[in-house]
Amino acid sequence: MSIDRKALVTRHNPIMKEIAPLAPLSVGNGEFAFTADITGLQTFPEEYEVPLGTQTQWAWHSSGGRNVWSLSDVRMQYRSEESGKGGYPVHAEDREEAYHWLRQNPHRLQLGQIGFRFISPSGEEETTRALTDAEQTLDLWSGILTSRFRIGGVPVHVRTACHPEMEQLGVTVESPLLAEGRLQIAIRFPAPGMTSRSWDKSIRLNWADPDSHKTRFIPKAPTEALIERSMDEDSYFVALKWSQGELAREGAHAFMLRGNGTSDRLELAVGFSQAAKSQSPSDIKEITELSRSHWERFWSEGGAVELADSRDPRANELERRIVLSQFLTAIHSAGSLPPQETGLLYNSWFGKPHLEMHWWHAVHFPLWGRGSLLARSMDWYRGILPYARELARSQGYAGARWPKMIGPDGEQSPSPIAPLLIWQQPHPIVLAELLYLAEPTEETLRRYGDIVLESAEFMASFAEWDEPGGRYVLGPPLIPAQELHKPEDTWNPTYELEYWRHGLELAALWAERMGQAANPLWKQVAGRLSPLPQADGVYLAHENCPNTYTEANTDHPSMLGALGMLPGQMVDRETMRRTLLKVKESWRWETTWGWDYPMAAMTAARLGEGALAVDFLMMDVTKNTYLPNGHNYQRPGLLAYLPGNGGLLAAIAMMAGGWQGGPDKHAPGFPDDGSWTVRCEGIKPWL
């Protein structure tokens, strides 16, 4: 029986009847997102813990200019005098100003705040105390946010929509307050720059420093205007078009749209761009209709998983998380840049993407029949390939080395951890492989071939030959996916060893497909890597690790990734089964992160432990919380975590659609005791 996709999707429409400080709703398209409060705009931001963001992939700013400091101004550590290899900007030492400037810049810009101003009959500005009878619905099938409420007893109806292909927002407001002159729309622009050196304490908008930026108002017609924004060497433009009334300046960086007092309906379209464009934003009707057709096509053409007839009481909640995660990753994780961990919701880690998280954000797209959404950000790797080659060369290696914490130009950021991570290195190989399996053409090979081959060249050159041991070794120095280990004391992490083998073998397959001879070193390294480290019958985080399950049982249990995320050719399945059970029993789960639960579920699925896979996905732990808007909450300061959403979708695709070489049965990663009824369509098997 086919899935009624509209029923599946719309029964999980988020509906808000009060202010939810942790769970505002967003509209977006992967390149642009707008996050609204209960009014459908950004009227009461002080009531929300989550900043109400307006962000795009292209809007970045560098405080003081773009080249105030460079990596040459920061000391490099861990360079081997013997081999000349290494050199990582991991400590500030006596270069603190340069170090922290480079960490914070460039950072994503908040493009503006658009909210209502409600006026009481006595002329005072209304607060949330006047707001009653709220009901806000995000219709996932159309991507349109509808907000109904009363202010001082007077009804207000707001519809908020995003253009599916452009950085444009469309807002329609209907209320008697308009004709009474008591409903206005305020447009304000915050200052750029970071207010703190801490990655998780700079999430609020900066309304101080008015002299640090400029706002120029350019009227274009009675109901159209252009606003030019500039700060240091960066700028952008905001085009506005409205149906009635007047837009007037109210301050250096603030404007107010007031109706003409004759109509109870107002339409406003706002478009953001990097350059001044002559065209005005699209009409509201066009934005709305394009949103409807786009999201109906999105839900109709991609994969689908339905759990509605399951007897397990957790099924509805898991299905809700699956549906909402598809929407959230499409608007936050499917742009032309690898996303930051909070997407286009608000800035975390200064708005910068983390490439080791790209897998978790986006690997699910081709598995769910939406490879084109991953392809958008995969092309970015091609653009920064020259920088990745130079980074590898500067450290004494071949090929291209992909950094971890980056700006839009791909340049690495100083960090005590980021420069020493390596598990992002094989990601582009696996992501390209999934795109090839979805579209096995010569064009796919040409498009990503250099990325795959150059990634493998670095991987082969990074592995060091250990003559006494007759093996290749990874590190030191390095920091594994479980980031708490000291780089100088860490070598041969379990997950990274298996990933190195897997990536090199896939790269050799790509060379064969492309009619080229693979570098013989790839096969040599893959075949003679160190064995996966273990002790007492379980896998360790790395070869020099203390007893992982008593002294280092925090952060990511990364050894699980060697079987689950990966096929695990070097893995002994029974040893991994014992490892999985030991992790479940002894890990400090409150210290983990949102993607650890799907990672463990994928391991359980490959081991035939379907019930355990579901238990991991639905574990009742704070870091595995999914808010009413679908976002994966982590902690104060990190209020949304897209790698958790993307990881959930990857795990569900594997559990429902299977994996290469897996059991030939329906939904092989779910329990087969009759408690789960799994319908799936359009899901591709995992590697």
XYZ file of C-alpha atoms in Angstrom:
687
model
C 0.000 0.000 0.000
C 1.418 3.367 -1.018
C 1.968 6.062 1.565
C -0.471 8.964 1.709
C 2.335 11.467 1.805
C 0.279 14.550 2.468
C -1.377 12.897 5.450
C 2.002 11.668 6.721
C 3.557 15.115 6.517
C 0.719 17.350 7.651
C -0.164 15.361 10.758
C 3.172 16.579 12.088
C 2.674 20.262 11.258
C 4.056 22.214 14.244
C 1.248 24.092 15.983
C 2.083 26.706 18.614
C -0.544 28.178 20.937
C 1.821 30.121 23.134
C 5.306 31.571 23.070
C 7.828 28.722 23.094
C 11.181 30.350 23.973
C 13.226 27.424 22.658
C 11.137 26.600 19.600
C 10.472 29.413 17.118
C 9.465 28.374 13.599
C 11.365 29.111 10.394
C 10.761 29.324 6.669
C 13.601 29.000 4.193
C 15.119 27.352 1.144
C 18.674 26.247 1.987
C 20.230 29.548 0.948
C 18.069 31.786 3.134
C 16.040 31.358 6.301
C 13.814 33.604 8.381
C 12.855 32.639 11.931
C 9.665 34.053 13.405
C 8.035 34.333 16.804
C 4.391 33.609 17.604
C 3.300 36.642 15.517
C 4.787 35.351 12.252
C 7.475 38.031 12.315
C 10.210 38.929 14.797
C 8.099 41.101 17.091
C 9.057 39.904 20.564
C 12.659 38.615 20.284
C 13.292 39.238 23.979
C 10.808 36.456 24.791
C 12.917 33.828 23.009
C 16.116 32.116 24.055
C 16.769 31.302 20.407
C 17.803 34.395 18.430
C 15.264 35.115 15.714
C 17.603 35.025 12.769
C 17.540 36.291 9.198
C 20.512 34.684 7.471
C 21.832 33.684 4.067
C 24.743 31.584 2.852
C 26.518 34.563 1.290
C 26.306 37.224 4.026
C 29.601 37.301 5.948
C 31.535 40.029 7.718
C 35.101 40.547 8.940
C 35.477 43.055 11.764
C 37.834 45.854 10.806
C 38.311 44.505 7.287
C 39.014 41.223 5.576
C 42.767 40.919 6.063
C 43.454 42.334 9.501
C 45.298 39.145 10.447
C 46.315 35.968 8.627
C 47.418 32.517 9.723
C 51.018 33.618 9.253
C 50.457 35.792 12.350
C 49.676 32.753 14.523
C 52.259 30.302 15.831
C 52.192 26.795 14.408
C 52.655 23.880 16.802
C 53.363 20.169 16.384
C 55.747 20.482 13.446
C 58.199 17.594 13.316
C 61.798 18.771 12.981
C 62.753 15.328 11.724
C 60.199 14.978 8.920
C 59.161 18.608 8.459
C 55.533 17.518 8.623
C 52.748 19.151 10.582
C 52.206 22.679 11.827
C 48.865 23.518 13.381
C 47.435 26.808 14.753
C 46.133 25.344 17.995
C 47.275 27.739 20.757
C 47.111 31.506 21.115
C 50.348 31.807 23.137
C 51.669 35.358 22.589
C 49.547 35.927 19.449
C 46.223 36.167 21.238
C 44.743 39.082 19.287
C 45.456 37.493 15.917
C 44.359 34.058 17.128
C 40.954 35.206 18.347
C 40.324 37.553 15.415
C 40.857 34.653 13.019
C 38.523 32.437 15.053
C 35.779 35.055 14.956
C 36.196 36.264 11.364
C 34.646 36.073 8.953
C 31.332 35.459 10.725
C 27.813 35.231 9.390
C 25.750 38.400 9.398
C 22.289 38.797 10.807
C 20.609 40.622 7.927
C 17.931 42.420 9.887
C 14.958 42.086 12.163
C 11.396 42.517 10.899
C 8.628 42.695 13.466
C 5.271 44.248 14.258
C 4.671 47.241 16.460
C 1.210 47.233 17.985
C -0.223 50.465 19.376
C -2.835 50.549 22.132
C -5.905 52.844 21.896
C -4.099 55.200 24.270
C -1.052 55.359 21.982
C 1.331 53.108 23.915
C 3.255 50.207 22.429
C 1.649 46.868 23.271
C 3.579 44.024 24.919
C 2.947 40.301 24.986
C 0.436 40.880 27.790
C -1.984 42.115 25.130
C -1.521 38.982 22.994
C -4.203 36.303 23.360
C -5.822 33.415 21.451
C -2.647 32.576 19.541
C -2.545 29.678 17.124
C 0.387 29.388 14.766
C 0.781 26.584 12.229
C 3.708 25.756 9.991
C 2.138 23.923 7.055
C 4.966 21.650 5.971
C 3.205 20.681 2.739
C 3.309 24.298 1.532
C 6.161 25.734 3.629
C 3.859 28.577 4.725
C 3.657 29.829 8.308
C 0.193 31.023 9.361
C -0.210 32.968 12.600
C -3.538 33.969 14.159
C -3.845 35.893 17.402
C -5.518 38.845 19.065
C -3.911 42.050 20.283
C -6.070 43.835 22.824
C -8.943 41.675 21.645
C -8.554 42.616 17.965
C -7.805 39.728 15.546
C -4.615 39.602 13.476
C -3.934 37.079 10.703
C -0.400 36.771 9.303
C 0.956 34.575 6.514
C 4.748 34.264 6.137
C 6.354 32.552 3.140
C 9.821 32.218 1.604
C 10.623 32.168 -2.085
C 11.996 28.671 -2.828
C 14.848 29.902 -5.033
C 15.630 33.445 -3.925
C 16.424 35.284 -0.700
C 12.936 36.751 -0.505
C 10.324 36.840 2.209
C 6.626 37.452 1.639
C 4.316 38.617 4.428
C 0.565 39.177 4.302
C -1.195 40.811 7.258
C -4.938 41.176 7.762
C -6.351 43.018 10.773
C -8.691 45.895 11.647
C -5.689 47.341 13.487
C -4.232 48.319 10.109
C -7.138 50.539 9.170
C -7.029 52.012 12.671
C -3.338 52.849 12.255
C -2.416 50.693 15.248
C -0.420 47.975 13.447
C 2.950 48.860 11.962
C 5.977 46.897 10.781
C 9.399 47.785 12.155
C 12.567 46.956 10.209
C 15.804 47.220 12.197
C 19.406 46.380 11.495
C 21.820 45.250 14.222
C 25.509 46.008 14.334
C 27.920 43.416 12.981
C 30.746 41.905 14.960
C 31.194 39.518 17.844
C 30.500 40.578 21.421
C 32.389 37.675 23.002
C 35.336 35.408 22.248
C 33.328 32.397 23.398
C 31.713 30.450 20.560
C 28.441 29.958 22.437
C 28.074 33.362 24.112
C 27.725 35.583 21.068
C 24.342 34.442 19.877
C 22.402 37.610 20.669
C 22.067 40.401 18.147
C 24.252 43.425 18.775
C 22.150 46.578 19.117
C 25.045 48.666 20.421
C 27.825 50.246 18.326
C 25.608 52.256 15.927
C 28.674 53.921 14.397
C 30.165 50.572 13.328
C 27.816 50.239 10.341
C 25.885 52.369 7.866
C 22.349 52.180 6.529
C 21.424 54.171 3.420
C 17.773 54.602 2.414
C 16.996 54.824 -1.317
C 13.296 55.382 -2.183
C 12.443 53.806 -5.549
C 8.679 54.399 -5.883
C 5.767 55.278 -3.581
C 5.650 51.653 -2.363
C 9.190 50.463 -3.090
C 12.591 51.184 -1.564
C 16.149 49.918 -1.451
C 18.271 49.880 1.697
C 22.038 49.670 1.393
C 23.886 48.188 4.359
C 27.655 48.558 4.795
C 30.200 47.707 7.459
C 33.973 47.764 7.019
C 34.609 46.137 3.600
C 31.289 44.286 3.440
C 27.850 45.298 2.239
C 24.474 43.992 1.135
C 21.151 45.332 -0.055
C 17.550 44.993 1.087
C 14.775 45.606 -1.447
C 11.269 46.211 -0.128
C 7.899 46.377 -1.817
C 4.592 46.912 -0.005
C 0.968 47.221 -0.988
C -0.078 50.389 0.840
C 1.201 52.972 3.280
C 4.578 54.634 3.788
C 8.025 53.439 4.873
C 9.751 56.091 6.969
C 13.098 56.262 8.666
C 12.987 56.154 12.468
C 16.674 56.135 13.318
C 20.124 55.494 11.931
C 19.336 51.821 11.365
C 15.568 51.557 11.799
C 12.478 52.051 9.629
C 8.737 51.861 10.163
C 6.091 50.816 7.646
C 2.726 52.407 8.431
C -0.495 51.698 6.568
C -2.468 54.514 4.973
C -5.393 53.954 7.331
C -7.839 52.857 4.640
C -7.339 49.090 4.386
C -7.148 46.188 6.812
C -4.746 44.264 4.547
C -1.022 44.837 4.009
C 1.440 42.904 1.872
C 5.209 43.211 2.264
C 7.917 41.534 0.186
C 11.549 41.763 1.267
C 14.512 40.633 -0.816
C 18.161 40.414 0.268
C 21.080 40.498 -2.170
C 24.827 40.995 -2.326
C 24.535 43.647 -5.022
C 22.055 46.384 -5.816
C 19.573 44.887 -8.227
C 17.145 46.871 -10.310
C 14.349 44.366 -9.974
C 12.057 44.561 -6.973
C 11.028 41.494 -4.959
C 8.493 39.109 -6.404
C 4.805 39.656 -5.802
C 3.376 38.112 -2.654
C 1.086 35.860 -4.674
C 4.041 34.554 -6.674
C 6.132 33.898 -3.560
C 3.232 32.063 -1.941
C 2.386 29.929 -4.967
C 6.019 29.064 -5.625
C 6.395 27.999 -2.008
C 3.343 25.764 -2.278
C 4.483 24.051 -5.462
C 8.068 23.672 -4.244
C 7.218 21.947 -0.980
C 4.521 19.753 -2.487
C 7.117 18.571 -5.003
C 9.722 18.111 -2.242
C 7.477 15.819 -0.222
C 6.043 13.994 -3.233
C 9.297 13.176 -5.019
C 11.720 12.307 -2.213
C 11.778 9.257 0.025
C 9.194 8.647 2.727
C 8.972 6.490 5.846
C 5.694 5.917 7.693
C 5.392 4.278 11.105
C 1.729 5.062 11.845
C 0.441 1.501 12.298
C 3.194 0.415 14.680
C 2.261 -0.907 18.130
C 5.321 0.567 19.808
C 4.141 3.708 21.673
C 7.259 5.599 20.544
C 6.369 5.310 16.859
C 4.438 8.569 16.519
C 7.204 10.599 18.133
C 9.859 8.959 15.978
C 7.778 9.622 12.866
C 7.393 13.267 13.935
C 11.150 13.631 14.285
C 11.686 12.076 10.865
C 9.238 14.406 9.093
C 10.420 17.584 10.810
C 14.081 16.694 10.302
C 13.489 16.480 6.558
C 12.066 19.999 6.540
C 14.737 21.464 8.816
C 17.695 19.981 6.953
C 16.194 21.160 3.658
C 16.042 24.785 4.837
C 19.202 24.829 6.961
C 21.598 22.167 5.607
C 21.019 22.144 1.857
C 22.744 25.300 0.687
C 25.781 26.135 -1.417
C 28.054 26.005 1.649
C 28.402 23.223 4.179
C 26.200 24.501 7.016
C 27.118 25.668 10.461
C 25.862 23.341 13.171
C 22.875 25.588 13.905
C 22.161 26.109 10.214
C 20.673 29.463 9.251
C 18.849 29.698 12.575
C 21.515 31.623 14.491
C 25.296 31.782 14.846
C 27.249 29.141 16.717
C 31.025 28.864 16.571
C 30.888 32.377 15.050
C 28.675 31.139 12.225
C 31.360 28.914 10.750
C 30.792 25.490 9.185
C 32.529 22.449 10.623
C 33.480 20.065 7.842
C 33.526 16.957 10.031
C 29.811 17.642 10.555
C 29.054 17.882 6.837
C 28.505 14.108 6.783
C 25.907 14.361 9.536
C 24.152 17.345 7.993
C 23.864 16.062 4.456
C 24.757 12.385 3.896
C 21.077 11.474 4.131
C 19.997 13.554 1.122
C 20.898 11.006 -1.597
C 19.602 8.161 0.589
C 16.216 9.899 0.630
C 16.261 10.491 -3.131
C 17.355 14.128 -2.807
C 20.931 14.008 -4.021
C 20.585 17.419 -5.654
C 20.440 18.996 -2.186
C 23.815 17.497 -1.286
C 25.267 18.420 -4.682
C 24.809 22.118 -3.873
C 27.432 22.066 -1.129
C 29.655 19.424 -2.768
C 30.541 21.908 -5.488
C 32.033 24.122 -2.775
C 34.839 21.569 -2.303
C 35.817 22.075 -5.916
C 36.078 25.799 -5.323
C 38.428 25.493 -2.349
C 40.501 22.651 -3.809
C 43.510 24.953 -4.434
C 43.486 26.017 -0.788
C 43.151 22.403 0.420
C 46.122 21.419 -1.746
C 48.194 24.267 -0.347
C 47.240 23.347 3.211
C 48.443 19.787 2.649
C 51.651 20.980 0.978
C 52.414 23.429 3.803
C 52.260 20.531 6.251
C 54.461 18.256 4.160
C 51.736 16.086 2.646
C 50.424 15.296 -0.814
C 46.934 15.821 -2.173
C 44.307 18.036 -0.573
C 43.654 18.363 3.144
C 40.181 19.515 4.112
C 40.197 21.745 7.196
C 37.655 21.545 9.989
C 36.339 24.957 11.097
C 36.198 27.227 8.087
C 34.821 30.419 6.590
C 33.281 30.593 3.109
C 36.744 30.699 1.484
C 37.719 27.387 3.078
C 40.589 28.761 5.152
C 41.023 26.973 8.454
C 40.410 28.716 11.769
C 42.763 28.537 14.751
C 41.442 26.279 17.466
C 42.750 24.024 20.210
C 41.015 21.108 18.454
C 39.941 21.841 14.873
C 43.302 21.788 13.012
C 44.179 18.371 14.441
C 40.976 16.529 13.474
C 41.223 14.142 10.532
C 37.878 12.363 10.285
C 36.490 14.970 7.881
C 39.097 13.928 5.304
C 37.275 10.898 3.800
C 33.853 12.594 3.931
C 33.951 14.013 0.379
C 34.829 10.553 -0.961
C 31.787 8.932 0.660
C 29.479 11.822 -0.214
C 30.631 11.678 -3.838
C 30.113 7.908 -3.882
C 26.506 8.280 -2.766
C 25.918 10.878 -5.474
C 27.447 8.529 -8.044
C 25.268 5.623 -6.918
C 22.247 7.914 -7.294
C 23.395 9.097 -10.738
C 26.132 6.793 -12.136
C 27.229 8.941 -15.078
C 30.454 10.235 -16.584
C 29.339 13.722 -15.587
C 29.236 12.715 -11.907
C 32.734 11.258 -12.198
C 34.058 14.438 -13.829
C 32.299 16.669 -11.334
C 33.757 15.061 -8.218
C 36.719 13.064 -9.471
C 39.406 15.544 -8.417
C 37.867 15.859 -4.962
C 37.926 12.094 -4.464
C 41.419 11.464 -5.820
C 43.058 14.410 -4.077
C 41.433 13.440 -0.775
C 42.943 9.978 -1.087
C 46.376 11.364 -1.967
C 46.487 13.200 1.334
C 45.204 10.189 3.266
C 47.887 7.920 1.871
C 50.651 10.429 2.576
C 49.385 11.121 6.098
C 49.725 7.482 7.181
C 53.220 6.795 8.563
C 55.016 3.510 8.012
C 56.024 1.773 11.255
C 58.895 -0.501 10.268
C 59.143 -2.470 13.542
C 55.408 -3.088 13.540
C 55.138 -3.687 9.797
C 52.090 -1.448 9.611
C 50.831 2.026 8.755
C 49.974 4.291 11.675
C 47.716 7.349 11.954
C 49.218 9.981 14.267
C 50.435 11.340 16.529
C 49.630 14.147 16.622
C 45.917 14.026 15.962
C 42.629 14.442 17.772
C 40.040 11.737 17.080
C 36.299 12.206 16.775
C 36.156 11.726 20.542
C 37.830 15.070 21.064
C 38.956 14.795 24.678
C 42.254 13.032 23.858
C 45.599 14.846 23.808
C 47.010 15.039 20.272
C 50.574 14.155 21.241
C 49.391 10.977 23.021
C 46.889 9.783 20.425
C 47.415 7.391 17.535
C 45.420 4.833 15.588
C 41.858 5.823 16.564
C 39.483 2.955 15.805
C 36.925 4.840 13.748
C 39.505 6.796 11.748
C 41.503 3.644 10.918
C 38.445 1.957 9.439
C 37.438 5.161 7.666
C 40.925 5.503 6.144
C 40.672 2.000 4.690
C 37.149 2.578 3.413
C 37.987 5.945 1.840
C 41.138 4.726 0.097
C 39.344 1.702 -1.355
C 36.475 3.855 -2.635
C 38.970 6.269 -4.195
C 40.670 3.393 -6.002
C 37.262 2.348 -7.339
C 36.706 5.903 -8.571
C 40.051 5.907 -10.365
C 39.039 2.661 -12.098
C 35.686 4.118 -13.124
C 37.503 7.147 -14.518
C 39.846 4.966 -16.556
C 42.882 5.912 -14.485
C 45.431 3.897 -12.575
C 45.002 4.350 -8.837
C 48.069 5.338 -6.869
C 49.533 1.977 -5.687
C 50.182 3.553 -2.305
C 46.447 3.747 -1.670
C 46.038 -0.027 -1.795
C 49.252 -0.527 0.131
C 48.171 1.749 2.973
C 44.612 0.377 3.051
C 45.889 -3.201 3.211
C 48.512 -2.653 5.889
C 46.840 -0.241 8.281
C 47.206 -0.990 11.981
C 44.566 -3.345 13.376
C 41.692 -1.763 15.239
C 42.802 -1.317 18.858
C 40.988 -3.280 21.538
C 41.395 -4.393 25.127
C 39.381 -6.697 27.373
C 37.270 -7.781 24.435
C 36.039 -4.324 23.375
C 37.270 -1.645 20.979
C 39.075 1.396 22.324
C 38.841 4.977 21.121
C 42.496 4.765 20.041
C 45.529 2.559 20.558
C 47.050 4.586 23.417
C 43.695 5.151 25.143
C 43.206 4.571 28.851
C 40.339 2.299 29.812
C 37.730 4.043 27.654
C 34.764 2.870 29.675
C 35.901 4.146 33.082
C 38.281 7.045 32.444
C 37.319 8.396 29.029
C 33.631 7.558 28.736
C 32.485 11.055 27.805
C 31.892 12.928 24.539
C 31.462 10.766 21.415
C 31.755 6.960 21.688
C 33.464 7.207 18.316
C 34.666 3.595 18.142
C 31.076 2.638 17.266
C 31.393 4.475 13.957
C 33.731 1.771 12.614
C 30.675 -0.455 12.063
C 27.426 1.306 11.237
C 28.510 4.516 9.601
C 31.032 2.282 7.830
C 30.798 -1.271 6.469
C 33.479 -2.292 8.980
C 35.659 -4.590 6.911
C 38.336 -4.672 9.655
C 35.751 -4.999 12.443
C 35.109 -8.205 14.349
C 31.342 -8.177 14.773
C 31.229 -9.886 18.159
C 33.859 -7.538 19.542
C 31.765 -4.628 18.271
C 28.626 -6.141 19.788
C 30.352 -6.268 23.178
C 31.572 -2.722 22.604
C 28.078 -1.480 21.815
C 26.598 -3.071 24.915
C 29.449 -1.762 27.060
C 28.948 1.746 25.710
C 25.209 1.603 26.365
C 25.819 0.471 29.917
C 28.713 2.667 31.006
C 28.822 5.784 28.819
C 28.035 9.149 30.372
C 25.284 9.959 27.917
C 24.678 13.442 29.307
C 28.073 14.423 27.834
C 27.336 13.194 24.323
C 26.054 15.082 21.271
C 22.958 14.699 19.129
C 24.547 12.561 16.416
C 25.847 9.960 18.872
C 22.395 8.380 19.149
C 21.930 7.710 15.411
C 25.569 6.582 15.223
C 24.907 3.958 17.913
C 21.630 3.021 16.198
C 23.445 2.380 12.919
C 25.915 0.120 14.705
C 23.066 -1.782 16.349
C 21.279 -2.144 13.006
C 24.287 -3.730 11.285
C 24.604 -6.134 14.204
C 20.972 -7.233 13.824
C 19.972 -5.513 17.063
C 16.868 -3.724 15.790
C 15.284 -3.186 19.196
C 18.506 -1.677 20.483
C 18.713 0.580 17.417
C 15.310 2.063 18.239
C 16.251 2.363 21.910
C 19.258 4.480 20.971
C 17.221 6.710 18.673
C 14.620 7.285 21.390
C 16.923 7.441 24.427
C 15.520 9.812 27.033
C 18.530 12.090 27.450
C 18.698 15.892 27.206
C 21.061 15.816 24.204
C 18.510 13.629 22.373
C 15.644 16.079 22.924
C 13.635 17.104 19.850
C 11.729 20.328 20.460
C 8.210 21.108 19.174
C 9.762 22.771 16.106
C 11.808 19.611 15.412
C 15.208 20.988 16.383
C 17.597 18.788 18.356
C 18.266 20.675 21.610
C 21.665 20.250 23.276
C 22.118 22.715 26.145
C 21.924 26.423 27.006
C 23.922 28.252 24.347
C 23.445 25.436 21.825
C 19.713 25.441 21.328
C 19.597 23.612 17.998
C 21.904 21.021 16.478
C 21.321 20.049 12.857
C 23.823 17.124 12.882
C 21.361 15.359 15.182
C 18.526 15.831 12.671
C 20.646 14.738 9.732
C 22.026 11.778 11.666
C 18.510 10.641 12.522
C 17.587 10.650 8.818
C 20.737 8.698 7.908
C 19.991 6.073 10.557
C 16.336 5.758 9.544
C 17.299 5.405 5.873
C 19.639 2.565 6.795
C 17.180 0.884 9.158
C 14.285 1.127 6.691
C 16.087 0.817 3.357
C 18.930 -1.504 4.294
C 22.585 -1.441 3.300
C 24.846 -3.075 0.764
C 25.505 -6.678 1.765
C 22.865 -6.505 4.483
C 19.930 -8.865 5.117
C 17.549 -9.325 2.217
C 14.424 -8.360 4.120
C 12.133 -5.412 4.625
C 13.290 -2.722 7.079
C 16.256 -4.796 8.318
C 17.299 -2.291 10.991
C 13.944 -2.306 12.813
C 12.759 -4.980 15.258
C 11.075 -7.910 13.524
C 8.867 -8.893 16.468
C 5.735 -7.313 14.995
C 5.855 -4.162 17.137
C 6.867 -1.966 14.211
C 5.062 -1.476 10.910
C 7.436 0.311 8.552
C 6.331 1.573 5.164
C 9.030 3.164 3.053
C 9.258 4.541 -0.460
C 12.198 5.899 -2.427
C 14.871 5.068 0.179
C 18.286 4.077 -1.193
C 20.454 1.457 0.549
C 23.395 2.639 2.621
C 26.975 1.591 1.788
